[in-house]
Structure formats: C-alpha cells, structure tokens
Amino acid sequence: MSKNKHAEVQMTVHEATYNLLRRLGLTTIFGNPGSTEQPFLKNFPKDFQYVLGLQEASVVAMADGFAQATKKPVLLNLHSGAGTGNGMCNVMTAFQNKTPLVITAGQQTREMILGDPYLTNRDETVLPRPWVKWAYQPVRAQDVPGAIMRAYAIALQPPAGPVYVSIPLDDWDQPALGEAVVRSVSSRYSPDPERIALFAERIKKSKNPVLVYGPEIERAGGWEAGIQFAERLKAPVYISPLADRASFPQTHPQFRGMVPIAIGPLSKKLQGHDLIIVVGAQVFRYYPFVAGDYLPQGAELLQVTNDPWDAAAAVVGESLLSDSKLALDAFIDAIPAVTSRPAPTALRTERTLPSPPNNPLTALEAFAALSELRPNDAILVNETASNFGDLMQYWPIQKSDTYYTFASGGLGWGSPAAVGVALAEKKMGTGHPVVAVIGDGAFQYSVQDVYTAVQLKLKVVFVVPCNGEYAILKEFAVLEKTPNVPGLELPGLEVVSAAKGFGCTAVHAKTRQDIKEAFATALKADGPTLIAIPIARQERPLVPPVD
C-alpha cells in the first residue's frame, strides 16, 4: 500500500467548530440562512437543531427568549451585513436584557473583501457596536474555533451579553489546527467584604429604609434571598423602573409596585425614606424627563450591581459590584433581623368591574377575564406598553422565571421572545404554557415569528389587545405637549388574518365570555393560538401623579 492511503484526512475549521459547539452545548442554532452563512450550515449535523425565523429581528429575539429561559448561552447565526442590520434593534435589546448570545455572522470571501464585493460588511466589527460586548473577525481561518471559544467566555462573564464573530465564508474548508481548547469561566463574582461591612453598617443605622429590586436578582437566582432580606429588614419593596424581570412576588404584603419612571415623581414617591437600597438595577432607568430632585431630601442611596457601567453611570449614590444573590446572602449574614419596627402590611386594592361590561371592553376588563383561567405555572411575556399597569393588576407575578419583557423599549421583541421561551419549555420538558400579551401595533414588528411557532407546534398563546393606535405615543404627546403628531392612528390592522396566513389558529374575542372560551381552548391546543381582543381607547397619563 502507498503511504498516502494511510494518511489521515486533516480536520477542517468546519469540523473543529462543530465539535466545539457540541462540547459547549450550543446545539440549538437560531438563524435565517443567507448566502454567506451556507458554508457554515452545509451538511448540517443531525444532533443539532436549526430554528428558522423568517426575518433576523425575529430570530434574535427568539434566541434571546430561549437563552433566558434555559439560563444558558445560545448560538445565533446571521449575515454579517444585511442580516445583522435587520437584527440590530433586538441585538440592542439582548444587550440591555444582559442575555448571553454568541452571534456568528457570515462575511464575504477573504480573497474579494478588498474589492468591496456585494453583501460585504465593510467594517465588520463596527456595525454591531455598541450593543455587543465584543466584536471580532479572525485574522486567519484557523482562529475561528478559538474566537468562538473566547466569544462564549465573554458572553457569560458578568454582566452577560451578546458577542459577535464575523467569519469569511471561505474559512470553513480550511485546515484546522486540531480540536479547539475548551475553557470554563466564572459567571458571577462575590462582593468585597469590606464594602459589604460598610453597606451593612449604613443599613443597620437606617430608620426607614426602602428596597428597590431589579432584574439582576432574578437572573442571579436570588428570588428567595430577596424575599428573606426584605422580611429581615421589614422594608417596603418596589421594582425598579421598567424592569425586564420580576425579582419579587407581587402578591407579597411588602410589595409596593414599580417606582415611577421619571426623576421628579420617583423622588417624590420615595419621600420619607432615609435610605434607598437598590439591588440588581441601574440608578435609574428613566423614560420621559420630568424635572425634580434625584433623591428625596435627607435620603441616601446604596446600589448593588454586577455591571461596572451601571455603577459608574449612576448619578447619585454609592455602588457595590457583586452578583445580586451573593450580596443579598452577605447582607442577611451581616444584618440582624429588625425588631424596632413592624413589617409593612399589604396595600388594599379595590377592583370593581362595571356591570354591564363596557363595549368594547377596557384593557382591565379583558385582563380580568383572562385571569380567571390563568394556569398556576403560566409564563407571561409582556409587550403591551400602554396597558402594562392594567395587566399587572390582574396578572401579578408570584414565582421566579415567569415574567419576561424587554429592557430597551424597542418594539418587536416580545412576540418572538415568547416563541423562544416556549421552545425552551418544550426542549426542557417542563411544558409551562407561555402567554404573550402584545399590543396590536407592536405585533406588526415581528409578525413572522408566528410561522416558527406553528412549524414547531409550540404552546404559546398570543393575546393581542387591539385599540388601533400607538397609545403609548399619544400619552407621550400629552406629556411633551406635542399635539397633532402624525402616524399615531393604525386603522385597518387585522391581526387574526395575519396569524392565519402563517397557519396559526386565530380568533376574535369581543366579550368576557368570548375571551374565557378562547383562552380555555388555546391552553389545550397542540400549537399556538392568537386571540385578538378589541379594547376601548383610554387616555391615561404616561407618568401618573404621585400621592
């Protein structure tokens, strides 16, 4: 036999990369295939799943929802130019959600890049910035697996977030250097003991502290620690402005709702407290500008965050860098249970629904009907900005990991994210139903995700309150005194027909009985359902007055 017949075929970059992805557990890949990604996707392995989205914005949000629900990084494959451009709004949201996404992007052939061929990303690491933690194009093909390993490590380290690796399409068939080196990294860090002691002394001396909890608590698995610390301190608990996770049971007697989303009203709301303890949130995520003092007179602020950017960006207060759960555990050990004051008691909320019902129903009436059939294990995904307050009245979050929304304010995340969460529930075998409440305007941004939900037979119920307007923008117009803004009316939207066009079961529900019947049927369905509910138009202040 000749020597050549015994020679081993050298491993390619393609083979080395897929072996690495297997070892990292990145076997579910989200994408919308383009010409420059096909060399990566060729001969797609049977032990991987490719989750197809019909537009990159939907794809990114689906991956985001899936990663959050599984609590693991996810691989997302885009085109480096057009596809990345399409997906950028939801890449921004993933960055602010602090979701670990490993984004690989197909770049044009190395031999042609100099001549700026069609579909080239001219400056491959600039387009995704500043909304990724790291962006890189390997200098040589053999560095592709190593770059993905580094990207994975960066995505996981706190604060977690998306990373971006641009890969020229002719790299995949190049010879590899061998198997990639797999490394592990820490995804959390503990607080400085001296800083904990300093903060603990400040907390012990406080006469009337208040807690503001943010989404980092839930992401750190600190739900129970947060409850224990609040009960130990006997302090009222608010959630931070526009929080994308819940982090505290909203039926707990110490819960006081969300603090206002503007400077002056937030300060006024916390008046009378001498110490504001913010755990797992920025200080603060404001929305409209309403002038006022950043803090009530006589109050000080302490912040715990795992994000150095948020610590530096805080306009008031002192910060402690730490994983939220580890910091809460340390505070519990360092601060004795308070005996000098009673625990806050539950606020009384009188809810009365009109009889006979309004026609069309108000959002509050529609959500009240839904709540009568709410499964105990249901997961809520929210993107109904103008009706958020009404939704929370009848759908309070009581368990960890049962509420998701978007941190960025960019519409088009909620519906596909719900698809990603539902896919995670299916793959994990937990099977919790996912209920996505999406405004009829917001639904238009990523309507393509309904196709993916249908094809994968996912247990997700899209509830679409239909008021035929951008209500949140009308509320903003009142606050900013900008009358006669065009483009805020949305006549002619037909979400039921749109959903049916993708093969989804979809119904109109106009009455409380219609809603309950449709919701009951949807919860039993083997696949997605859309329920469109016409609701009354209501004028409400964007920033309600503070009592």
Coordinates of C-alpha atoms in Angstrom, one line a residue, residues 260-516:
P260 CA -42.2 55.9 38.8
I261 CA -40.2 56.2 35.5
A262 CA -39.2 59.9 35.8
I263 CA -36.8 61.8 38.1
G264 CA -39.2 64.1 40.0
P265 CA -42.0 61.6 40.5
L266 CA -39.6 58.8 41.6
S267 CA -38.0 61.0 44.2
K268 CA -41.4 62.1 45.5
K269 CA -42.6 58.5 45.7
L270 CA -39.7 57.6 48.0
Q271 CA -40.1 60.7 50.2
G272 CA -39.8 59.9 53.9
H273 CA -37.2 57.1 53.5
D274 CA -33.7 57.9 54.7
L275 CA -32.0 55.1 52.8
I276 CA -32.8 53.7 49.3
I277 CA -31.2 50.3 48.7
V278 CA -31.1 49.4 45.0
V279 CA -30.2 45.8 44.3
G280 CA -29.7 44.5 40.8
A281 CA -30.7 47.6 38.8
Q282 CA -29.3 50.7 37.4
V283 CA -30.0 54.0 39.1
F284 CA -32.4 54.6 37.5
R285 CA -33.9 53.6 34.1
Y286 CA -35.8 56.8 33.5
Y287 CA -38.1 57.3 30.5
P288 CA -39.5 60.8 30.0
F289 CA -37.9 63.8 31.5
V290 CA -39.8 65.2 34.5
A291 CA -37.6 67.5 36.5
G292 CA -37.0 67.2 40.2
D293 CA -34.5 66.1 42.8
Y294 CA -32.8 62.8 42.1
L295 CA -33.3 61.8 45.8
P296 CA -35.8 62.9 48.4
Q297 CA -34.4 65.4 50.9
G298 CA -32.4 63.6 53.6
A299 CA -32.1 60.3 51.8
E300 CA -29.0 58.4 50.7
L301 CA -28.7 55.6 48.2
L302 CA -26.8 52.4 48.1
Q303 CA -26.6 50.3 44.8
V304 CA -25.6 46.7 44.2
T305 CA -25.0 45.7 40.6
N306 CA -22.8 43.3 38.7
D307 CA -22.4 45.9 35.9
P308 CA -19.5 48.3 36.2
W309 CA -21.1 50.5 33.5
D310 CA -24.3 50.9 35.6
A311 CA -22.3 51.6 38.7
A312 CA -20.3 54.4 37.0
A313 CA -23.4 55.8 35.3
A314 CA -25.4 56.2 38.5
V315 CA -26.0 59.9 39.0
V316 CA -26.4 59.5 42.8
G317 CA -25.4 57.1 45.5
E318 CA -22.6 54.7 46.2
S319 CA -22.2 51.3 44.5
L320 CA -21.1 47.8 45.3
L321 CA -20.1 45.5 42.4
S322 CA -21.4 42.0 43.0
D323 CA -23.7 39.2 41.9
S324 CA -27.0 40.2 43.5
K325 CA -27.7 36.9 45.2
L326 CA -24.3 36.7 46.7
A327 CA -24.6 40.3 48.0
L328 CA -28.1 39.6 49.5
D329 CA -26.8 36.5 51.2
A330 CA -23.9 38.5 52.7
F331 CA -26.3 41.2 53.9
I332 CA -28.5 38.5 55.5
D333 CA -25.5 37.2 57.4
A334 CA -24.3 40.7 58.4
I335 CA -27.5 42.4 59.4
P336 CA -29.7 41.2 62.3
A337 CA -33.4 40.9 61.9
V338 CA -35.1 44.2 62.6
T339 CA -37.4 44.3 65.7
S340 CA -37.8 48.0 66.2
R341 CA -40.5 48.5 63.6
P342 CA -43.4 46.5 62.2
A343 CA -43.3 45.0 58.7
P344 CA -45.3 46.8 56.1
T345 CA -48.8 45.4 55.5
A346 CA -50.4 44.7 52.2
L347 CA -51.9 47.6 50.3
R348 CA -55.7 47.3 49.8
T349 CA -56.7 47.5 46.2
E350 CA -60.4 47.8 45.4
R351 CA -61.1 46.4 42.0
T352 CA -64.6 46.9 40.7
L353 CA -65.6 45.9 37.2
P354 CA -68.5 47.7 35.5
S355 CA -71.8 45.9 35.1
P356 CA -72.9 45.6 32.4
P357 CA -69.4 45.5 30.8
N358 CA -68.1 48.2 28.6
N359 CA -68.4 47.7 24.8
P360 CA -65.7 47.4 23.7
L361 CA -64.1 46.1 26.9
T362 CA -61.4 48.1 28.6
A363 CA -58.0 46.5 28.8
L364 CA -58.6 46.0 32.6
E365 CA -61.8 44.1 31.9
A366 CA -60.1 42.0 29.2
F367 CA -57.2 41.0 31.5
A368 CA -59.7 40.3 34.3
A369 CA -61.4 37.7 32.1
L370 CA -58.0 36.1 31.2
S371 CA -57.0 35.9 34.9
E372 CA -60.0 33.7 35.7
L373 CA -58.3 30.9 33.8
R374 CA -54.7 31.7 34.5
P375 CA -52.7 28.5 35.0
N376 CA -50.5 28.5 38.1
D377 CA -47.4 27.6 36.0
A378 CA -48.0 30.0 33.1
I379 CA -45.2 32.3 31.9
L380 CA -46.1 35.8 30.9
V381 CA -44.2 37.7 28.1
N382 CA -45.3 41.4 28.0
E383 CA -45.1 43.9 25.2
T384 CA -48.2 46.0 25.7
A385 CA -46.7 49.2 26.8
S386 CA -49.8 51.4 27.3
N387 CA -51.7 48.6 29.2
F388 CA -48.9 47.3 31.4
G389 CA -50.4 48.7 34.6
D390 CA -53.8 47.1 33.9
L391 CA -52.2 43.8 33.1
M392 CA -50.2 43.7 36.3
Q393 CA -53.4 44.3 38.3
Y394 CA -54.9 41.0 37.2
W395 CA -51.7 39.1 36.4
P396 CA -49.4 39.7 39.4
I397 CA -46.1 37.8 39.2
Q398 CA -45.8 35.3 42.1
K399 CA -43.0 33.0 41.0
S400 CA -39.5 33.4 39.7
D401 CA -38.8 33.0 36.0
T402 CA -42.4 33.5 35.0
Y403 CA -42.2 37.0 33.6
Y404 CA -40.2 38.5 30.7
T405 CA -40.2 41.8 28.9
F406 CA -37.8 44.0 27.0
A407 CA -35.3 46.3 28.6
S408 CA -34.6 48.5 25.6
G409 CA -38.0 50.0 24.7
G410 CA -37.6 48.7 21.1
L411 CA -40.8 47.1 19.9
G412 CA -40.8 43.8 18.1
W413 CA -39.1 41.7 20.9
G414 CA -42.0 40.3 22.9
S415 CA -43.7 38.1 20.3
P416 CA -40.6 36.3 19.0
A417 CA -39.1 36.1 22.5
A418 CA -42.3 34.3 23.6
V419 CA -41.6 31.8 20.8
G420 CA -38.1 31.3 22.1
V421 CA -39.3 30.8 25.7
A422 CA -41.9 28.3 24.5
L423 CA -39.3 26.4 22.6
A424 CA -37.1 26.2 25.7
E425 CA -40.1 24.9 27.7
K426 CA -40.6 22.2 25.1
K427 CA -36.9 21.2 25.0
M428 CA -36.6 21.2 28.8
G429 CA -39.7 19.1 29.1
T430 CA -41.3 21.5 31.6
G431 CA -44.1 22.4 29.2
H432 CA -45.3 25.5 31.0
P433 CA -47.8 27.5 28.8
V434 CA -46.4 30.8 27.5
V435 CA -48.9 33.7 27.3
A436 CA -47.6 36.7 25.2
V437 CA -49.6 39.9 25.6
I438 CA -48.6 42.0 22.6
G439 CA -50.2 45.3 21.5
D440 CA -51.6 45.4 18.0
G441 CA -49.0 47.9 16.9
A442 CA -46.1 46.0 18.5
F443 CA -47.3 42.8 16.9
Q444 CA -46.5 44.1 13.4
Y445 CA -42.8 44.4 14.1
S446 CA -42.0 40.7 14.2
V447 CA -45.2 39.0 13.0
Q448 CA -43.0 36.5 11.1
D449 CA -42.3 34.6 14.4
V450 CA -45.8 33.1 14.3
Y451 CA -44.6 30.9 11.4
T452 CA -41.9 29.4 13.7
A453 CA -44.3 28.8 16.5
V454 CA -46.6 27.0 14.1
Q455 CA -43.9 24.9 12.5
L456 CA -42.5 23.8 15.9
K457 CA -46.0 23.3 17.4
L458 CA -45.2 25.5 20.4
K459 CA -47.5 26.0 23.3
V460 CA -47.8 29.8 23.2
V461 CA -50.9 32.0 23.3
F462 CA -50.7 35.4 21.7
V463 CA -53.1 37.8 23.3
V464 CA -53.4 41.0 21.3
P465 CA -55.4 43.9 22.8
C466 CA -56.5 45.9 19.7
N467 CA -57.0 49.6 20.1
G468 CA -55.9 50.6 16.6
E469 CA -53.4 53.2 17.8
Y470 CA -50.0 53.8 19.2
A471 CA -51.5 54.7 22.6
I472 CA -48.2 55.0 24.5
L473 CA -47.0 57.6 22.0
K474 CA -50.3 59.6 22.4
E475 CA -49.6 59.5 26.2
F476 CA -46.1 60.8 25.5
A477 CA -47.5 63.6 23.2
V478 CA -49.7 64.8 26.1
L479 CA -46.7 64.8 28.5
E480 CA -44.5 66.7 26.0
K481 CA -47.2 69.0 24.8
T482 CA -46.8 67.9 21.1
P483 CA -50.3 67.9 19.6
N484 CA -51.2 66.7 16.1
V485 CA -48.3 64.3 15.7
P486 CA -49.0 62.2 12.5
G487 CA -48.8 58.4 12.3
L488 CA -50.3 57.5 15.7
E489 CA -53.5 56.0 14.2
L490 CA -53.4 52.4 13.0
P491 CA -56.6 51.8 11.0
G492 CA -57.1 48.6 9.1
L493 CA -54.9 46.2 11.1
E494 CA -56.2 42.7 11.0
V495 CA -54.1 40.5 13.3
V496 CA -56.3 37.5 13.0
S497 CA -55.9 37.3 9.3
A498 CA -52.2 37.9 9.6
A499 CA -51.8 35.0 12.0
K500 CA -53.9 32.7 10.0
G501 CA -51.7 33.4 7.0
F502 CA -48.9 31.7 8.8
G503 CA -51.1 28.7 9.7
C504 CA -51.9 29.8 13.3
T505 CA -55.2 29.3 14.9
A506 CA -56.6 32.8 15.5
V507 CA -59.9 34.2 16.8
H508 CA -61.6 37.4 17.7
A509 CA -62.9 37.7 21.3
K510 CA -65.1 40.7 22.0
T511 CA -66.8 39.8 25.3
R512 CA -65.6 38.4 28.6
Q513 CA -67.2 35.1 27.8
D514 CA -65.6 35.0 24.3
I515 CA -62.2 35.7 26.0
K516 CA -62.6 32.9 28.5

